[in-house]
Short mmCIF file of C-alpha atoms and ligand atoms in Angstrom, two decimals:
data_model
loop_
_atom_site.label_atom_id
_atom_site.label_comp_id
_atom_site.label_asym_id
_atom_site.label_seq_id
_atom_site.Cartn_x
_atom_site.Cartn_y
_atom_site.Cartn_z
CA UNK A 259 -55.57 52.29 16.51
CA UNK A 260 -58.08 50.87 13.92
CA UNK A 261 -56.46 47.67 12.80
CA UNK A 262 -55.49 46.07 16.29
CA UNK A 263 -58.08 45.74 18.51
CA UNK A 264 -61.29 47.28 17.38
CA UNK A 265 -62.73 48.79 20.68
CA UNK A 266 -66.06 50.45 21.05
CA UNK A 267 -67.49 53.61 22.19
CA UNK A 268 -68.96 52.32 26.06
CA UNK A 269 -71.31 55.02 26.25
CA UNK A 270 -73.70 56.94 24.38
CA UNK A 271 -71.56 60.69 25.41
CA UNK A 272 -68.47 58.95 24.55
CA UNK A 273 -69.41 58.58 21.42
CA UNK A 274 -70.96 62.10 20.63
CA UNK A 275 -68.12 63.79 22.48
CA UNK A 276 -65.74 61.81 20.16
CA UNK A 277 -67.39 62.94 16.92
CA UNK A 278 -67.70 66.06 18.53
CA UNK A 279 -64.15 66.04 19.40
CA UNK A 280 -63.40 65.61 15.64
CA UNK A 281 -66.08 67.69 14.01
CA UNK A 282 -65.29 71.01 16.31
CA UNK A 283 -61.95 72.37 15.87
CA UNK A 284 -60.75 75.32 13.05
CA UNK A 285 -63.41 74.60 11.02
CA UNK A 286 -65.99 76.09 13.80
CA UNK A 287 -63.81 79.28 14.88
CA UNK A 288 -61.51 80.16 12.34
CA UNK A 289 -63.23 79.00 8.96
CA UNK A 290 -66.87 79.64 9.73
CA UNK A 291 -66.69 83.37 10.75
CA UNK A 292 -64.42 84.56 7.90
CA UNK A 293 -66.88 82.53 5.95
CA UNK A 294 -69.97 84.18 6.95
CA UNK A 295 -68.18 87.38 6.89
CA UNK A 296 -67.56 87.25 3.34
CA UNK A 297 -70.23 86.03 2.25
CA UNK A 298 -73.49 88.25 3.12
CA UNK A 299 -73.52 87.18 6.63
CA UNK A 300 -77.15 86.26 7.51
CA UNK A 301 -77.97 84.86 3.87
CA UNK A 302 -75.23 82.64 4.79
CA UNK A 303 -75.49 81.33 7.94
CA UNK A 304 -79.46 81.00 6.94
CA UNK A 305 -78.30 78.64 3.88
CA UNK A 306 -75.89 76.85 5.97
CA UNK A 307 -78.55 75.79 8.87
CA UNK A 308 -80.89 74.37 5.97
CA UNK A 309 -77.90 72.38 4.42
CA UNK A 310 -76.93 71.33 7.92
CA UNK A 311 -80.61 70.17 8.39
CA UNK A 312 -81.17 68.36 5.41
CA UNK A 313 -77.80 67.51 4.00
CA UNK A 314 -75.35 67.31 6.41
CA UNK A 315 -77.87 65.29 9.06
CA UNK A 316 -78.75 62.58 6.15
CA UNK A 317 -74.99 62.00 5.18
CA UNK A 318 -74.23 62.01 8.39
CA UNK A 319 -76.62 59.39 9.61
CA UNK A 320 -75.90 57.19 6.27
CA UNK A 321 -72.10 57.18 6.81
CA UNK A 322 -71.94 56.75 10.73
CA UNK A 323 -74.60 53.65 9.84
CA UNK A 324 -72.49 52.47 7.38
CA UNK A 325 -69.46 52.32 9.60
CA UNK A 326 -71.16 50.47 12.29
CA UNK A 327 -72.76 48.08 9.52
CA UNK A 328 -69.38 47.12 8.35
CA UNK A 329 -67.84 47.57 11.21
CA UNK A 330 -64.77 48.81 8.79
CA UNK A 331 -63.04 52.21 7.92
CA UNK A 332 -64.12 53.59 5.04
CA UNK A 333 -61.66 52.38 1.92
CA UNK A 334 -62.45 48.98 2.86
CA UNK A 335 -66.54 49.40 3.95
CA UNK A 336 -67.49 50.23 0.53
CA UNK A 337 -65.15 47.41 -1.12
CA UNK A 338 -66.73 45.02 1.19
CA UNK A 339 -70.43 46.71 0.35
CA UNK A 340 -69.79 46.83 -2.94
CA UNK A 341 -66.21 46.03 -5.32
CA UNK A 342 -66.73 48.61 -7.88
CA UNK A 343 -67.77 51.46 -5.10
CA UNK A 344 -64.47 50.88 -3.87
CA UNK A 345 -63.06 54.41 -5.59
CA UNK A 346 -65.55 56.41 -3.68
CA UNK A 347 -64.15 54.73 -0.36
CA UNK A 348 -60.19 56.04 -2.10
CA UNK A 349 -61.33 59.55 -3.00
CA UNK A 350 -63.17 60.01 0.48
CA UNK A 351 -59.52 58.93 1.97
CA UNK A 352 -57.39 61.58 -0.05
CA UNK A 353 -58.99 64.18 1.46
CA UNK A 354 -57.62 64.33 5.00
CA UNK A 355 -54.28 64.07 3.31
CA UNK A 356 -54.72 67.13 1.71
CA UNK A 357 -56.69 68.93 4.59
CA UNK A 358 -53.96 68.01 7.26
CA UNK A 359 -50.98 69.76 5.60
CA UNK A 360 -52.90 72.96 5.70
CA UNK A 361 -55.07 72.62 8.80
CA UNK A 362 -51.68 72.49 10.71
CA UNK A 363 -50.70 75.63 9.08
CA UNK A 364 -53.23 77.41 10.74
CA UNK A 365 -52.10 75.50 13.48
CA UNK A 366 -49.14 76.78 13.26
CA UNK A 367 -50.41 80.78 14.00
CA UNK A 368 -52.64 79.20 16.50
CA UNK A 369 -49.85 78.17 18.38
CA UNK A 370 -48.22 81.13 17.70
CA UNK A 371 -51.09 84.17 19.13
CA UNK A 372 -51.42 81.43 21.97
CA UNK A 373 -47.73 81.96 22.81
CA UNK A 374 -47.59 85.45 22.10
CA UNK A 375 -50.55 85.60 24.77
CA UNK A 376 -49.34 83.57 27.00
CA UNK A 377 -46.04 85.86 27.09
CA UNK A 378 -47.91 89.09 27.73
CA UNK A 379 -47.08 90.93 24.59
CA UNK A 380 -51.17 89.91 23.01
CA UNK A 381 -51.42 93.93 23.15
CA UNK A 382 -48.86 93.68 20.06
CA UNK A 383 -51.26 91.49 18.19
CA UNK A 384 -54.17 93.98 18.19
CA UNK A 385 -51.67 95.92 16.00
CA UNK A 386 -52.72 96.55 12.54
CA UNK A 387 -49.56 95.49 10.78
CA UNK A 388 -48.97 92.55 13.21
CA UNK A 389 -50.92 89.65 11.37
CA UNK A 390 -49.79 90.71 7.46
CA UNK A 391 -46.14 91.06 9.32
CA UNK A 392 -46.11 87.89 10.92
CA UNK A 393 -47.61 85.58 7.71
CA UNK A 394 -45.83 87.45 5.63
CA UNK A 395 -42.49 87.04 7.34
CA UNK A 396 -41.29 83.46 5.85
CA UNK A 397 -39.64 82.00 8.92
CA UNK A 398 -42.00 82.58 11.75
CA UNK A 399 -45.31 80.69 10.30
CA UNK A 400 -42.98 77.74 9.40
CA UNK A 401 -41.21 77.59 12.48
CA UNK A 402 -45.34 77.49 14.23
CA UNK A 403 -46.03 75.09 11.31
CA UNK A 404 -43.37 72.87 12.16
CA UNK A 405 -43.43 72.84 15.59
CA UNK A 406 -47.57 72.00 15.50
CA UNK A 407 -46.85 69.18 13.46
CA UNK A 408 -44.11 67.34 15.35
CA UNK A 409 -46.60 67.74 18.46
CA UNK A 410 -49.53 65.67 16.57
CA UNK A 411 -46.64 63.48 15.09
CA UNK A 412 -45.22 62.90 18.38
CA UNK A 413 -48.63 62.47 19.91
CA UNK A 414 -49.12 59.86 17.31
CA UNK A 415 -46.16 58.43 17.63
CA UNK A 416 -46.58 57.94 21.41
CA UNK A 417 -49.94 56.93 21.32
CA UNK A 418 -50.95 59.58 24.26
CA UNK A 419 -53.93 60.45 22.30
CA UNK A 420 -56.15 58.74 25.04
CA UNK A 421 -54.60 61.43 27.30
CA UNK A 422 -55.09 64.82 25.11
CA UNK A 423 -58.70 63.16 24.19
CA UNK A 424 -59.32 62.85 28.05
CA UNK A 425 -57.71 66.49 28.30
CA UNK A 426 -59.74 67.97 25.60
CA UNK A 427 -63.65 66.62 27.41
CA UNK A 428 -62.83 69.18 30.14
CA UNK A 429 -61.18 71.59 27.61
CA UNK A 430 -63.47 72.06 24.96
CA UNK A 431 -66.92 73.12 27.19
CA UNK A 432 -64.32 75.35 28.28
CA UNK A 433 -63.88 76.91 25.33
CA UNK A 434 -67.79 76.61 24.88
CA UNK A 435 -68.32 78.86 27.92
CA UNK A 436 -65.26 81.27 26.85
CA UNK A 437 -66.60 81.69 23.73
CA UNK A 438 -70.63 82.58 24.82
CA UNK A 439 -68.89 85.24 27.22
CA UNK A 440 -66.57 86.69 24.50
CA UNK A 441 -69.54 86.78 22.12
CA UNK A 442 -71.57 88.05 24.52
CA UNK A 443 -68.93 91.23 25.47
CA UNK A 444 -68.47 91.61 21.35
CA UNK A 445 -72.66 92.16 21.08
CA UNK A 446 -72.09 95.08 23.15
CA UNK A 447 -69.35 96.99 21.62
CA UNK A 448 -69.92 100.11 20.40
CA UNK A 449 -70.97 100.07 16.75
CA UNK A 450 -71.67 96.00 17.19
CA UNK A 451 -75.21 96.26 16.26
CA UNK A 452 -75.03 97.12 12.80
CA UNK A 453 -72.56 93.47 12.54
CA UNK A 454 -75.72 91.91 14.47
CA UNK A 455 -77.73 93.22 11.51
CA UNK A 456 -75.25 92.28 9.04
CA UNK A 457 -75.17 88.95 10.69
CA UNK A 458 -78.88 87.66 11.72
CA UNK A 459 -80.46 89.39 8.80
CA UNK A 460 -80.84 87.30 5.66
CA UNK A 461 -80.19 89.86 2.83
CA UNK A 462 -80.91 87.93 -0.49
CA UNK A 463 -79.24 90.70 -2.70
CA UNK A 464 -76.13 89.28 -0.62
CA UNK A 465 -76.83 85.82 -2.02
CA UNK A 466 -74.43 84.82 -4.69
CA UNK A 467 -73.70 80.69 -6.06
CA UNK A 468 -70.26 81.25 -4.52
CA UNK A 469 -71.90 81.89 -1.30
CA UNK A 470 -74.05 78.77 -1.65
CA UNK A 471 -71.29 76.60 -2.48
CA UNK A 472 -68.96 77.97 0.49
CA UNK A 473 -71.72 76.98 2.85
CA UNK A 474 -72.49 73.69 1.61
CA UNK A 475 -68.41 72.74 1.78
CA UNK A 476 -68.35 74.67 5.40
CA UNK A 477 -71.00 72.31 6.04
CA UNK A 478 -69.22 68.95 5.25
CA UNK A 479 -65.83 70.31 6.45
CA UNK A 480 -67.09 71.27 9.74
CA UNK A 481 -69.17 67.96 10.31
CA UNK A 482 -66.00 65.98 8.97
CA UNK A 483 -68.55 64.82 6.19
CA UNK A 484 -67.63 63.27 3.19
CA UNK A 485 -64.02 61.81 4.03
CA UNK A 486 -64.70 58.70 5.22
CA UNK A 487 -64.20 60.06 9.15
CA UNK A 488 -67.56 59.44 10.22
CA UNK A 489 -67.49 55.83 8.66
CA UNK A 490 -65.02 55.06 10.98
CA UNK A 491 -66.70 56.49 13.95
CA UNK A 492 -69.86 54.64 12.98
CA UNK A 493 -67.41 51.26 12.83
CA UNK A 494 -66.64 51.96 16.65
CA UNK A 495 -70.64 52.08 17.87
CA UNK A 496 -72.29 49.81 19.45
CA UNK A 497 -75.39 48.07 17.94
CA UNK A 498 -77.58 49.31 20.66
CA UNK A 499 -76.71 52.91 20.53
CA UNK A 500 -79.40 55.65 19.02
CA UNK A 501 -77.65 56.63 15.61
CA UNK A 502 -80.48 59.22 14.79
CA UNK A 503 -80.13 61.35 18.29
CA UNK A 504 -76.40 60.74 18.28
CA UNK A 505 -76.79 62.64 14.93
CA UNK A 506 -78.76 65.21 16.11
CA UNK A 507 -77.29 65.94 19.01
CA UNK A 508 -73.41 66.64 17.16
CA UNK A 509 -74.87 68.40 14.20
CA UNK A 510 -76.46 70.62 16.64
CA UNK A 511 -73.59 71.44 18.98
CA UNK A 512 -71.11 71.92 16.26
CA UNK A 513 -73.40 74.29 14.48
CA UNK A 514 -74.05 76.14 17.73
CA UNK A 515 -70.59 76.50 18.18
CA UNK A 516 -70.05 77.64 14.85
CA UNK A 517 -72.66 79.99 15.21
CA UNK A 518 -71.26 81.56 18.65
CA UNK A 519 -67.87 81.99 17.24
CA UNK A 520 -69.31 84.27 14.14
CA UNK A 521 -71.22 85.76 17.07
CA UNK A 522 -67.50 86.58 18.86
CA UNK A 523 -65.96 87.89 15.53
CA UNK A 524 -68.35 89.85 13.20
CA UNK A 525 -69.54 92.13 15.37
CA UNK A 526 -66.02 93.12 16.31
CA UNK A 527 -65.41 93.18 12.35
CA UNK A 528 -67.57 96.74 12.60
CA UNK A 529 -66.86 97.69 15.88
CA UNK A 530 -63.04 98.04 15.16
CA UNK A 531 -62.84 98.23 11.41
CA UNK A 532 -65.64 98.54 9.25
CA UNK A 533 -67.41 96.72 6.61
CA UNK A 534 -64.36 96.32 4.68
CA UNK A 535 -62.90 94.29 6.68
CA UNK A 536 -65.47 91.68 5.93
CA UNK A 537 -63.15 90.17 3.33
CA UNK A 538 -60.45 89.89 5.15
CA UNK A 539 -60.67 85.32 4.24
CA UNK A 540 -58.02 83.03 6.47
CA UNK A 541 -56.94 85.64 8.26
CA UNK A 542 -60.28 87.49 10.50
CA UNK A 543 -59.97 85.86 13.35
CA UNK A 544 -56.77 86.66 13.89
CA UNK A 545 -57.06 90.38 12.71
CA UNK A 546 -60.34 90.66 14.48
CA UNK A 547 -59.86 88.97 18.13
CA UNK A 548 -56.46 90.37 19.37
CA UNK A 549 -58.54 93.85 18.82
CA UNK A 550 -61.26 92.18 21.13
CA UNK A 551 -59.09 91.31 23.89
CA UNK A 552 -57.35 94.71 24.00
CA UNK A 553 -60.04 96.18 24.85
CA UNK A 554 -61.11 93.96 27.35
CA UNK A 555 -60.08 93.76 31.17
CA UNK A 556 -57.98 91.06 32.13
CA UNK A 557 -57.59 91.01 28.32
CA UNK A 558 -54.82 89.51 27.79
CA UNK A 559 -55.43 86.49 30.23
CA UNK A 560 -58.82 85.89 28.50
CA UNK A 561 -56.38 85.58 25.19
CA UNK A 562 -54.16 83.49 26.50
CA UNK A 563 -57.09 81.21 28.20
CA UNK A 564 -59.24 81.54 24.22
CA UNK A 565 -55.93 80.67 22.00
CA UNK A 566 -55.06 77.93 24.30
CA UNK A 567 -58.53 76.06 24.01
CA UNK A 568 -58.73 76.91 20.54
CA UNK A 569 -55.02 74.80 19.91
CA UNK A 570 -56.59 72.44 21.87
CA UNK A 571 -59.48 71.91 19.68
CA UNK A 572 -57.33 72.26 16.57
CA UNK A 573 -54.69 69.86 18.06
CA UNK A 574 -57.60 66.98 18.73
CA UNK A 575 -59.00 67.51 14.98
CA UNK A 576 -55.46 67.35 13.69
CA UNK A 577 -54.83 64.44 15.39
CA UNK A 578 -57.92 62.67 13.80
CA UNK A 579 -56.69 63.75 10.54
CA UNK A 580 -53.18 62.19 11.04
CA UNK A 581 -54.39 59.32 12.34
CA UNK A 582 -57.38 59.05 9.16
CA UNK A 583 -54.04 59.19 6.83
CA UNK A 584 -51.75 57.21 8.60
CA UNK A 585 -54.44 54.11 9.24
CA UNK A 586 -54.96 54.58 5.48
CA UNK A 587 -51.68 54.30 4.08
CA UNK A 588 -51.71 51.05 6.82
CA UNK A 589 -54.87 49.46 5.54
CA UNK A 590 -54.34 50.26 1.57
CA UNK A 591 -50.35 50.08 1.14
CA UNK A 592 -49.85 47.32 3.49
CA UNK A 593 -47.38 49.74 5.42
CA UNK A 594 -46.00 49.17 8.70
CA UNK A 595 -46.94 52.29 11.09
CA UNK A 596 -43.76 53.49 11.02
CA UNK A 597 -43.60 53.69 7.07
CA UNK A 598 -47.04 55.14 7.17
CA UNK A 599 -45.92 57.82 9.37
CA UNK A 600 -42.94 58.66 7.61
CA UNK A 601 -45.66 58.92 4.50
CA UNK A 602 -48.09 61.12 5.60
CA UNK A 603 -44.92 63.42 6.80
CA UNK A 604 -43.88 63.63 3.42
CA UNK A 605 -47.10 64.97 2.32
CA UNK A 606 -46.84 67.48 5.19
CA UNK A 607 -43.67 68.86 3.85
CA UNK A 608 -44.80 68.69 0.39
CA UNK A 609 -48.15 70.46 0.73
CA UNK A 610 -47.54 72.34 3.83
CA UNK A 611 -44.61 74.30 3.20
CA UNK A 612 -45.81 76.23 0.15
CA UNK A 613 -49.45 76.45 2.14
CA UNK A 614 -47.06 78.24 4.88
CA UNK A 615 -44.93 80.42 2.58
CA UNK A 616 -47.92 80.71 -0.10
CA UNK A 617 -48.46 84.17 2.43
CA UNK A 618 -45.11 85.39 2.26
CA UNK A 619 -42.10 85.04 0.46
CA UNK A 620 -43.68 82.64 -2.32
CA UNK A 621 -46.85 85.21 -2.49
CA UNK A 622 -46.35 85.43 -6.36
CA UNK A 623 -46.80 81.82 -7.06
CA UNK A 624 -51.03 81.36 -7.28
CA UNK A 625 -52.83 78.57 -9.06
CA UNK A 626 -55.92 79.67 -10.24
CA UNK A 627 -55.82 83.09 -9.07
CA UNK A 628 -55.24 81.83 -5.42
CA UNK A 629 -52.73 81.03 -2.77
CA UNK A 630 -51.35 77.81 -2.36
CA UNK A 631 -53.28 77.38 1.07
CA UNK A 632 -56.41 78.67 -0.21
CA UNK A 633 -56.06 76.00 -3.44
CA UNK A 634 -55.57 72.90 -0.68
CA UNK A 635 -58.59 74.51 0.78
CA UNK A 636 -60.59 74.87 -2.12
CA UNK A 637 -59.63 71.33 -3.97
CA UNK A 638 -60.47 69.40 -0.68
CA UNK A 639 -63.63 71.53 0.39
CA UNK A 640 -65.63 72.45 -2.93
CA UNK A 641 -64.08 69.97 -5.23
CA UNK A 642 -63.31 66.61 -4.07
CA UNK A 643 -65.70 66.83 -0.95
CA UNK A 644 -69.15 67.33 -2.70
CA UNK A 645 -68.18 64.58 -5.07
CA UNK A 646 -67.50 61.76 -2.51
CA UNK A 647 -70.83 63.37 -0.92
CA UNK A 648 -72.88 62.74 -4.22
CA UNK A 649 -71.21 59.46 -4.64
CA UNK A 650 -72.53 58.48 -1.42
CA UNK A 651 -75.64 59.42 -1.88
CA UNK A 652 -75.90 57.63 -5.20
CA UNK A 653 -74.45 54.57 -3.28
CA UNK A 654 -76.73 54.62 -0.11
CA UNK A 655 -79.69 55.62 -2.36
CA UNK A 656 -79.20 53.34 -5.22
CA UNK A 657 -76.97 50.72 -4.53
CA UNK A 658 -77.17 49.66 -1.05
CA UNK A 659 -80.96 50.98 -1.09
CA UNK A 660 -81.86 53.82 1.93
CA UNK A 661 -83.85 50.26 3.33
CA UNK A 662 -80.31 48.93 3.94
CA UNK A 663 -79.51 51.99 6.48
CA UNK A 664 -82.86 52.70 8.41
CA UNK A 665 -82.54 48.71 9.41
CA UNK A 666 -79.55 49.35 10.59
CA UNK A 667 -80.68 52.49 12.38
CA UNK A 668 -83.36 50.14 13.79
CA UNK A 669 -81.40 47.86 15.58
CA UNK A 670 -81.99 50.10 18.84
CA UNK A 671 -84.55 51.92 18.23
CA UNK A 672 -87.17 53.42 15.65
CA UNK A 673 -85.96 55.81 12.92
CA UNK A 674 -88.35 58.32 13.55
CA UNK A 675 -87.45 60.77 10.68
CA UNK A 676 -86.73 57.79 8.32
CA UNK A 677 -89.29 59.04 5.19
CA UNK A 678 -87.15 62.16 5.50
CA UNK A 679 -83.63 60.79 5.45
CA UNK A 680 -84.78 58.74 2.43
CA UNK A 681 -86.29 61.63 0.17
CA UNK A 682 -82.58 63.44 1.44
CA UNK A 683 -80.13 61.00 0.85
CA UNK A 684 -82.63 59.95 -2.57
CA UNK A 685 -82.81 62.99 -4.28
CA UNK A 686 -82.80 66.51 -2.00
CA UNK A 687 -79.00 66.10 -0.93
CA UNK A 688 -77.47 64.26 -4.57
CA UNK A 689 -79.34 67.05 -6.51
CA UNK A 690 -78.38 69.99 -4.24
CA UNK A 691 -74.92 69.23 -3.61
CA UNK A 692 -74.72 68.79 -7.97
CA UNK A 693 -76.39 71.46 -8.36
CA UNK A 694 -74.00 73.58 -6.27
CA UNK A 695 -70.73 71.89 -7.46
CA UNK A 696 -71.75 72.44 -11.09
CA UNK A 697 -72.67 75.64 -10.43
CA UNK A 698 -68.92 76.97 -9.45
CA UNK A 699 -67.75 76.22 -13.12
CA UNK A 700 -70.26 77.40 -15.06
N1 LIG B 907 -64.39 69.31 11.37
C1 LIG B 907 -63.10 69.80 11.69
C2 LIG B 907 -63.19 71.25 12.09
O1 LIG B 907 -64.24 71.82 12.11
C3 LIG B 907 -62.14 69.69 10.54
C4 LIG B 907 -62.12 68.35 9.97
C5 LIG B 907 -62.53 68.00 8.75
C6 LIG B 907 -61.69 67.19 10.63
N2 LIG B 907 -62.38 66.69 8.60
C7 LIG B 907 -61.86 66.16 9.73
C8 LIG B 907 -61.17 66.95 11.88
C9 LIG B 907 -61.53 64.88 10.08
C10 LIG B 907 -60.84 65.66 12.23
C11 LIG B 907 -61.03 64.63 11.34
O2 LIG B 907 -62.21 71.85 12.38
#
């Protein structure tokens, strides 16, 4: 817990395999692929490598730094850096209240493929009607929904985290390793190559602002950027530990694993279906790998062994999302953990049941031409995301002064790339990400 007792990370891997822990999860196999997919494949994972490396490692190193500077969570770091900051410190904390609601969705058919798998009948899946049957069938997602949620509640509840978090170091190379071999069989299906093309090529008559803007909130989602998640890493690390390789070293293995998962799916996008498929949005991966493991042997035991690590990874992430709104509603409202709870539960009923039935039986009912999961997805990612992300660079730039961070950094050890986070966090990353969430409504 935050409030009581504020531990630290003992080791240098315990740290980056915590962040890790948090950054990897959906965001890496289910939202990057579809993304990529949709989005001119190469052009886009090409734009989302440079955001990663300029972007997403300054924020990243300012709001881990700030964390351990203030040794606080992030509503009350920036009160305590600086009163009238406090907002951006609010708005960073909203997010994970609206990303939670939905991420557990998704959840939700996790949970379900993994069970359908681990029953034997993942041969079913591969069906062509079987994902718009099942999402479109009100009952079934909820029930997954439902049941995913009271897990992380009860996990919360509980406090076994430490377990699943011990459980999910051996679990997630696991998934690592199952995912290189699944991407490695998808290269070599027939009729892969053209995806390969379609995927490692950069094609700029593919490029499109939409596509920009998609990578740049793929970016901050999958790094858990810009919601005040990292601040409260950084408030668990030890003065003595390397903040720049830390930084480098989880921006890296998130990306790879990002990377390796579009690797698993697009490839099998033209080896099963065809280019049209590429816009298939939330639902690719599961269209796209059922197909994949049917044709596999042992198929449906790789399935079961892939959905399983993937809930895993989804279960730790939605974990630290509870836990980011519950400690909030604790630190801002005063609430007693069982209030907070209760709180962040309403939310999950109020934002994740239309997010659930937004694909079926409520289909009809869009807000700006889109789904009510899609809408969570779009307010938190390419709305109120890039905002707290320019409104920390403005802070850290401006306010607290870049100076303020690399001393920090420097407490262990030299910032080596310290002219280049300062030119990022100064003006590359405020004008980009403006630039980008401008460029959505004009
Ligand atoms: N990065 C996570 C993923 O890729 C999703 C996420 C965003 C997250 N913000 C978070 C997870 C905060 C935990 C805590 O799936």
């Amino acid at each position: 817990m935050m409030s009581d007792n504020r531990g630290s990370f003992t080791s240098r891997i315990g740290f980056v395999l915590a962040a890790a822990g948090s950054a990897v999860g959906l965001g890496n196999i289910w939202r990057f692929p579809y993304l990529a997919a949709k989005n001119g494949g190469g052009i886009f994972l090409l734009i989302y490598i440079l955001l990663v490396l300029t972007v997403g490692i300054a924020l990243m190193t300012a709001e881990i730094t700030l964390g351990r500077k203030t040794g606080l969570s992030v509503c009350s770091a920036f009160k305590k850096l600086n009163k009238k900051w406090a907002f951006v410190g609010v708005l960073g904390a909203i997010v994970p209240a609206i990303i939670l609601p939905y991420y557990s969705v998704i959840g939700g058919w996790v949970l379900k493929y993994m069970v359908a798998f681990c029953e034997g009948y993942g041969a079913t899946t591969a069906e062509d009607s079987f994902f718009g049957g099942f999402i479109s069938s009100s009952a079934s997602p909820l029930f997954w929904y439902v049941i995913f949620i009271g897990l992380v509640t009860v996990i919360i509840i509980y406090g076994v985290k430490k377990g699943i978090e011990r459980a999910s170091k051996i679990l997630m190379p696991l998934l690592v390793i199952l995912t290189v071999i699944v991407a490695i069989y998808s290269i070599f299906l027939p009729g892969a190559a053209e995806g390969l093309v379609y995927y490692f090529k950069p094609d700029f008559s593919n490029l499109s602002w939409n596509g920009v803007l998609s990578a740049m909130s793929q970016m901050f989602y999958s790094l858990s950027l810009a919601m005040g998640i990292m601040i409260t890493y950084g408030s668990y690390v030890q003065k003595k530990e390397n903040i720049e390789t830390a930084v480098t070293h989880i921006a890296l293995f998130d990306t790879a694993i990002a990377f390796l998962a579009g690797l698993m799916i697009i490839p099998a996008v033209f080896s099963f279906m065809g280019p049209e498929a590429l816009n298939a949005g939330p639902g690719l991966m599961f269209i796209t790998l059922p197909k994949v493991f049917n044709s596999m042997t042992a198929g449906g035991f790789i399935g079961a062994t892939f959905f399983i690590l993937v809930f895993f990874a989804a279960l730790t992430s939605a974990i630290s999302l509870m836990e980011a709104v519950v400690a909030s509603f604790q630190d801002e409202f005063n609430f007693s953990r069982t209030k907070a709870i209760i709180a962040t539960l309403i939310i999950c009923v109020i934002l994740g049941v239309p997010s659930s039935m937004g694909n079926g039986a409520w289909s009809g009912f869009l807000i700006m031409g889109m789904d009510f999961l899609s809408f969570c997805d779009y307010i938190s990612n390419n709305i109120m995301m890039p905002i707290v992300a320019v409104l920390t660079c403005v802070f850290v730039g401006y306010v607290i002064k870049p100076q303020a961070i690399i001393e920090e950094v420097e407490l262990s050890n030299v910032f080596k790339k310290k002219k280049l986070f300062e030119l990022s966090i100064k003006f590359f990353a405020p004008v980009c990400i403006f630039i980008i969430l401008v460029s959505q409504f004009v």
